mmCIF file of C-alpha atoms in Angstrom:
data_model
loop_
_atom_site.group_PDB
_atom_site.id
_atom_site.type_symbol
_atom_site.label_atom_id
_atom_site.label_comp_id
_atom_site.label_asym_id
_atom_site.label_seq_id
_atom_site.Cartn_x
_atom_site.Cartn_y
_atom_site.Cartn_z
ATOM 1 C CA UNK A 332 1.186 3.456 -4.622
ATOM 2 C CA UNK A 333 3.486 1.660 -6.992
ATOM 3 C CA UNK A 334 3.436 1.274 -10.738
ATOM 4 C CA UNK A 335 2.755 -1.743 -12.873
ATOM 5 C CA UNK A 336 5.837 -3.913 -12.833
ATOM 6 C CA UNK A 337 7.507 -2.211 -9.883
ATOM 7 C CA UNK A 338 9.326 -4.865 -7.855
ATOM 8 C CA UNK A 339 7.733 -3.398 -4.731
ATOM 9 C CA UNK A 340 6.340 -0.247 -3.199
ATOM 10 C CA UNK A 341 9.708 0.078 -1.494
ATOM 11 C CA UNK A 342 11.134 1.205 -4.843
ATOM 12 C CA UNK A 343 9.372 4.532 -4.301
ATOM 13 C CA UNK A 344 10.710 5.096 -0.772
ATOM 14 C CA UNK A 345 13.703 7.145 -2.030
ATOM 15 C CA UNK A 346 11.130 9.763 -3.039
ATOM 16 C CA UNK A 347 9.861 9.818 0.547
ATOM 17 C CA UNK A 348 13.428 10.156 1.811
ATOM 18 C CA UNK A 349 13.923 13.186 -0.437
ATOM 19 C CA UNK A 350 10.680 14.752 0.813
ATOM 20 C CA UNK A 351 11.359 14.134 4.523
ATOM 21 C CA UNK A 352 13.621 17.179 4.701
ATOM 22 C CA UNK A 353 10.881 19.492 3.411
ATOM 23 C CA UNK A 354 8.111 17.674 5.328
ATOM 24 C CA UNK A 355 9.735 16.672 8.641
ATOM 25 C CA UNK A 356 6.455 16.058 10.499
ATOM 26 C CA UNK A 357 5.112 13.696 7.830
ATOM 27 C CA UNK A 358 4.810 9.911 7.767
ATOM 28 C CA UNK A 359 5.312 7.936 4.569
ATOM 29 C CA UNK A 360 4.039 4.543 3.418
ATOM 30 C CA UNK A 361 4.616 2.867 0.070
ATOM 31 C CA UNK A 362 2.473 -0.268 -0.274
ATOM 32 C CA UNK A 363 2.620 -2.820 -3.063
ATOM 33 C CA UNK A 364 -0.152 -3.174 -5.610
ATOM 34 C CA UNK A 365 -2.187 -6.309 -4.793
ATOM 35 C CA UNK A 366 -1.491 -8.634 -7.736
ATOM 36 C CA UNK A 367 1.600 -9.870 -9.521
ATOM 37 C CA UNK A 368 2.433 -8.150 -12.786
ATOM 38 C CA UNK A 369 1.602 -9.802 -16.085
ATOM 39 C CA UNK A 370 4.993 -8.694 -17.436
ATOM 40 C CA UNK A 371 7.622 -8.722 -14.696
ATOM 41 C CA UNK A 372 8.429 -9.772 -11.156
ATOM 42 C CA UNK A 373 6.574 -6.715 -9.856
ATOM 43 C CA UNK A 374 2.990 -5.864 -8.981
ATOM 44 C CA UNK A 375 -0.039 -4.255 -10.612
ATOM 45 C CA UNK A 376 -3.419 -2.826 -9.608
ATOM 46 C CA UNK A 377 -5.125 -4.220 -12.711
ATOM 47 C CA UNK A 378 -4.073 -6.211 -15.754
ATOM 48 C CA UNK A 379 -3.258 -4.313 -18.913
ATOM 49 C CA UNK A 380 -3.432 -7.447 -21.052
ATOM 50 C CA UNK A 381 -6.157 -6.708 -23.580
ATOM 51 C CA UNK A 382 -6.968 -3.345 -22.001
ATOM 52 C CA UNK A 383 -8.870 -0.887 -24.192
ATOM 53 C CA UNK A 384 -10.290 2.569 -23.650
ATOM 54 C CA UNK A 385 -13.689 0.912 -23.335
ATOM 55 C CA UNK A 386 -12.769 -1.677 -20.665
ATOM 56 C CA UNK A 387 -10.162 0.334 -18.719
ATOM 57 C CA UNK A 388 -12.735 2.068 -16.448
ATOM 58 C CA UNK A 389 -14.299 -1.306 -15.528
ATOM 59 C CA UNK A 390 -10.894 -2.763 -14.661
ATOM 60 C CA UNK A 391 -10.039 0.201 -12.485
ATOM 61 C CA UNK A 392 -13.456 0.140 -10.833
ATOM 62 C CA UNK A 393 -12.934 -3.564 -10.048
ATOM 63 C CA UNK A 394 -9.552 -2.753 -8.451
ATOM 64 C CA UNK A 395 -10.946 0.026 -6.236
ATOM 65 C CA UNK A 396 -12.076 -2.366 -3.472
ATOM 66 C CA UNK A 397 -8.490 -3.600 -3.047
ATOM 67 C CA UNK A 398 -7.268 0.009 -3.097
ATOM 68 C CA UNK A 399 -9.834 1.061 -0.485
ATOM 69 C CA UNK A 400 -8.883 -1.882 1.745
ATOM 70 C CA UNK A 401 -5.155 -1.169 1.414
ATOM 71 C CA UNK A 402 -5.582 2.548 2.084
ATOM 72 C CA UNK A 403 -7.773 1.886 5.126
ATOM 73 C CA UNK A 404 -5.106 -0.480 6.535
ATOM 74 C CA UNK A 405 -2.275 1.999 5.886
ATOM 75 C CA UNK A 406 -4.224 4.868 7.439
ATOM 76 C CA UNK A 407 -5.044 2.717 10.492
ATOM 77 C CA UNK A 408 -1.377 1.781 10.894
ATOM 78 C CA UNK A 409 -0.449 5.477 10.748
ATOM 79 C CA UNK A 410 -3.189 6.531 13.187
ATOM 80 C CA UNK A 411 -5.016 8.496 10.472
ATOM 81 C CA UNK A 412 -8.338 6.601 10.293
ATOM 82 C CA UNK A 413 -10.529 9.629 10.932
ATOM 83 C CA UNK A 414 -8.158 12.174 9.412
ATOM 84 C CA UNK A 415 -8.157 11.746 5.614
ATOM 85 C CA UNK A 416 -8.001 15.535 5.287
ATOM 86 C CA UNK A 417 -4.389 15.246 6.533
ATOM 87 C CA UNK A 418 -3.426 12.648 3.917
ATOM 88 C CA UNK A 419 -1.808 13.312 0.543
ATOM 89 C CA UNK A 420 -1.786 10.358 -1.832
ATOM 90 C CA UNK A 421 1.134 9.958 -4.234
ATOM 91 C CA UNK A 422 1.036 7.436 -7.058
ATOM 92 C CA UNK A 423 3.137 6.400 -10.024
ATOM 93 C CA UNK A 424 1.726 4.884 -13.231
ATOM 94 C CA UNK A 425 -1.099 2.524 -12.196
ATOM 95 C CA UNK A 426 -0.736 3.815 -8.638
ATOM 96 C CA UNK A 427 -1.439 7.307 -9.972
ATOM 97 C CA UNK A 428 -4.410 6.116 -12.017
ATOM 98 C CA UNK A 429 -6.058 4.170 -9.192
ATOM 99 C CA UNK A 430 -5.428 7.065 -6.786
ATOM 100 C CA UNK A 431 -6.993 9.608 -9.143
ATOM 101 C CA UNK A 432 -10.030 7.406 -9.674
ATOM 102 C CA UNK A 433 -10.483 6.737 -5.946
ATOM 103 C CA UNK A 434 -10.335 10.440 -5.098
ATOM 104 C CA UNK A 435 -12.545 11.398 -8.066
ATOM 105 C CA UNK A 436 -15.184 8.954 -6.807
ATOM 106 C CA UNK A 437 -15.557 10.992 -3.626
ATOM 107 C CA UNK A 438 -14.608 8.019 -1.440
ATOM 108 C CA UNK A 439 -11.455 9.619 -0.069
ATOM 109 C CA UNK A 440 -11.679 13.303 0.977
ATOM 110 C CA UNK A 441 -7.897 13.632 1.198
ATOM 111 C CA UNK A 442 -5.798 16.785 1.352
ATOM 112 C CA UNK A 443 -4.398 16.246 -2.133
ATOM 113 C CA UNK A 444 -2.989 13.980 -4.819
ATOM 114 C CA UNK A 445 0.373 13.877 -6.588
ATOM 115 C CA UNK A 446 0.146 11.666 -9.682
ATOM 116 C CA UNK A 447 3.253 10.713 -11.654
ATOM 117 C CA UNK A 448 2.665 9.282 -15.143
ATOM 118 C CA UNK A 449 -0.967 8.319 -14.616
ATOM 119 C CA UNK A 450 -4.359 9.527 -15.712
ATOM 120 C CA UNK A 451 -7.971 9.711 -14.675
ATOM 121 C CA UNK A 452 -9.889 6.889 -16.345
ATOM 122 C CA UNK A 453 -13.281 7.300 -14.668
ATOM 123 C CA UNK A 454 -16.010 8.563 -16.962
ATOM 124 C CA UNK A 455 -17.994 11.572 -15.810
ATOM 125 C CA UNK A 456 -19.688 12.493 -13.506
ATOM 126 C CA UNK A 457 -17.042 12.877 -10.835
ATOM 127 C CA UNK A 458 -17.578 13.593 -7.141
ATOM 128 C CA UNK A 459 -14.161 14.644 -5.794
ATOM 129 C CA UNK A 460 -13.710 16.435 -2.514
ATOM 130 C CA UNK A 461 -13.511 20.155 -3.364
ATOM 131 C CA UNK A 462 -10.478 20.743 -1.153
ATOM 132 C CA UNK A 463 -8.292 18.100 -2.841
ATOM 133 C CA UNK A 464 -5.787 19.762 -5.177
ATOM 134 C CA UNK A 465 -4.212 17.474 -7.763
ATOM 135 C CA UNK A 466 -0.706 17.724 -9.218
ATOM 136 C CA UNK A 467 -0.214 15.721 -12.438
ATOM 137 C CA UNK A 468 3.343 15.107 -13.610
ATOM 138 C CA UNK A 469 4.545 13.456 -16.824
ATOM 139 C CA UNK A 470 7.924 13.122 -18.462
ATOM 140 C CA UNK A 471 8.560 14.455 -21.947
ATOM 141 C CA UNK A 472 8.750 10.927 -23.371
ATOM 142 C CA UNK A 473 5.725 9.606 -21.472
ATOM 143 C CA UNK A 474 3.064 8.409 -23.927
ATOM 144 C CA UNK A 475 0.208 8.496 -21.392
#
């Protein structure tokens, strides 16, 4: 899942190339977020124009239908429709945030999540699948 402002999901494919050596039996997909960015030629899952801590969860919740649709299409294309327990979701920035919220909702009982520079925005209570470990990564200068 790509970040806000990423020209395309393809920008994250070098990460998949680096991981292919350690995960040779894995398939990788890097879809675009569904809407054009408010700030660049890239894409976004939800607008950050006027976003606040109060309205952020509603914006993410509104974007979850598009995320669910995209993930269902990607899993179907990969032959993984009935095998979410074999799927690890990786997201960067908004891709990380929407992924964390989707998994925390209990909708996607995936094998795990790797989230780069994102955060969970869903208010409690959460219903994640108990077997889904989460790895959160942030850079030292990341203000998230």
